[in-house]
Coordinates of C-alpha atoms in Angstrom, one line a residue:
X6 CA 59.0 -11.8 59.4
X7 CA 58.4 -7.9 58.7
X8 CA 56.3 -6.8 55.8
X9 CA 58.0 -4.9 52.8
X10 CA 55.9 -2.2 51.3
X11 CA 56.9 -1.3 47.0
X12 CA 55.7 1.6 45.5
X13 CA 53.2 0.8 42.0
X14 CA 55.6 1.9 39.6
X15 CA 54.1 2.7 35.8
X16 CA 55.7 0.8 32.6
X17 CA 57.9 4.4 32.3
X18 CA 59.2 3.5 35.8
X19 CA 57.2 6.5 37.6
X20 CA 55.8 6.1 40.9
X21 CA 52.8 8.0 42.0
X22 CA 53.1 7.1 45.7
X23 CA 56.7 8.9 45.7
X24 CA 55.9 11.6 43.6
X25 CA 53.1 12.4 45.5
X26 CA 55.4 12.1 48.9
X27 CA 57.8 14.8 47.1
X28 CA 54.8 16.8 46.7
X29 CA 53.2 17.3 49.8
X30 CA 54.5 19.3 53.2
X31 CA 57.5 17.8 54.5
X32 CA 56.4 17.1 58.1
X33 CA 52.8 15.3 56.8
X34 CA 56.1 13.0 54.1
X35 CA 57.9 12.2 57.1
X36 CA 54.7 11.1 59.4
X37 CA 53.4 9.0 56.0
X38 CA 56.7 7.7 55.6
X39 CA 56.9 6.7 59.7
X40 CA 53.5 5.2 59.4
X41 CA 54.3 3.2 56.3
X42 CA 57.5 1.8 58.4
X43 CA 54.8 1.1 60.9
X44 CA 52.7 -0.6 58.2
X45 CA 56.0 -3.3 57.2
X46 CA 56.0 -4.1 61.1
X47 CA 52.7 -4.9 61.5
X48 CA 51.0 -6.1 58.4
X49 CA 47.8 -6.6 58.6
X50 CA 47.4 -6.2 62.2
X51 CA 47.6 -2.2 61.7
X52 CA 44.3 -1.4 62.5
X53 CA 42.4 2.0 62.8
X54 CA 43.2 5.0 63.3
X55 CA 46.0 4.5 60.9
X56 CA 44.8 1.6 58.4
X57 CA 41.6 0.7 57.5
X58 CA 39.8 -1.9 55.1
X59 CA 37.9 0.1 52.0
X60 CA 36.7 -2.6 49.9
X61 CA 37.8 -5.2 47.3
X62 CA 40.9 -5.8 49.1
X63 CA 42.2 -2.0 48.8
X64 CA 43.6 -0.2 52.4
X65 CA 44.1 3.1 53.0
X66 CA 46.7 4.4 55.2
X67 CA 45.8 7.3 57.2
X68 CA 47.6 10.1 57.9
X69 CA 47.0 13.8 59.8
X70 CA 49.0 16.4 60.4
X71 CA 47.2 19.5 62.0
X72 CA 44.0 19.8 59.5
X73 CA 45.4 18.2 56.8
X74 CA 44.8 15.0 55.9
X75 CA 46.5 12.5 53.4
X76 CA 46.0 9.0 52.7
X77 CA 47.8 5.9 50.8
X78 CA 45.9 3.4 49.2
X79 CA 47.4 0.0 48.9
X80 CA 47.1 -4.0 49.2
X81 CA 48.7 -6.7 50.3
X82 CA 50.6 -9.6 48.3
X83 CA 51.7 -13.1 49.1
X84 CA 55.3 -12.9 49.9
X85 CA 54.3 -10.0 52.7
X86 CA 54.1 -7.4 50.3
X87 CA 52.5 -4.4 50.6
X88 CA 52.0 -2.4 47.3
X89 CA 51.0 1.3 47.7
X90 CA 48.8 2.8 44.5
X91 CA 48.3 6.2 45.1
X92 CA 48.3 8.7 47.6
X93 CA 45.8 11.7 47.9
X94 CA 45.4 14.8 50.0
X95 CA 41.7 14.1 51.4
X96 CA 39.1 17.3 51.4
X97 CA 35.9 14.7 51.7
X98 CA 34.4 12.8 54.2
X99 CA 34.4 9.6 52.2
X100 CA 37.5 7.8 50.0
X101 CA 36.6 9.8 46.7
X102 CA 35.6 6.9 44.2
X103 CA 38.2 8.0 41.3
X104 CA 40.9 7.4 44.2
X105 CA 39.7 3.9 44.5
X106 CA 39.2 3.3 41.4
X107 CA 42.5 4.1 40.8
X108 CA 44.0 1.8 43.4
X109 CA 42.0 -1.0 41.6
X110 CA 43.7 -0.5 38.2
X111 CA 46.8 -0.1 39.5
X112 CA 46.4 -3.4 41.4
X113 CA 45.3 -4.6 38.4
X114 CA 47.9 -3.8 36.1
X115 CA 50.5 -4.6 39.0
X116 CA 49.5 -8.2 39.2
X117 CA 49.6 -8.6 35.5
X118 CA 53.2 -7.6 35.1
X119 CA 54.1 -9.6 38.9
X120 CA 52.1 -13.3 38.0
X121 CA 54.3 -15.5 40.2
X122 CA 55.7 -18.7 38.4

């Protein structure tokens, strides 16, 4: 059985992930978007160079399109789901820590409003 991936979505309904998909060059959308359909195929077994374990639970899926890089932090959920936090355009070396902090509260608040009963 495949993986499904859900976008964090805020209390209003907005999601970050797709905003930030509508926000960035169409070709580096539609090779995020390809790699997340890779992501729901593989799982967990998606391993670098496109996924890679940051900490506490929180991935990041990598994506490059000439010198631009973008990535998609998200975690996993029984039920094989895959919920994506936030997306960033990245101009460091390293996962900038406001980025995963991010991707921590959003977890955080996700599983709040998802408890399983």
């Amino acid at each position: 059985m495949a993986f499904k991936i859900e976008f964090y979505s805020r209390g209003d309904g907005n999601e970050p992930v797709a905003d930030f998909l509508d926000s960035i060059d169409n070709k580096m959308s539609a090779k995020l978007v390809g790699l997340m359909e890779i992501l729901e195929e593989k799982g967990p077994n998606l391993r670098l160079p496109y996924s890679e374990h940051i900490e506490d639970g929180i991935f990041e899926l990598r994506c490059k399109q000439g010198s631009n890089i973008t990535r998609v932090l998200y975690f996993f959920y029984v039920g094989k789901k895959i919920v994506a936090t936030n997306g960033f355009v990245k101009k460091t070396q390293k996962t900038p820590a406001r980025e995963l902090k991010l991707a921590k509260e959003r977890r955080a608040d996700w599983l709040s409003r998802h408890k399983e009963v």
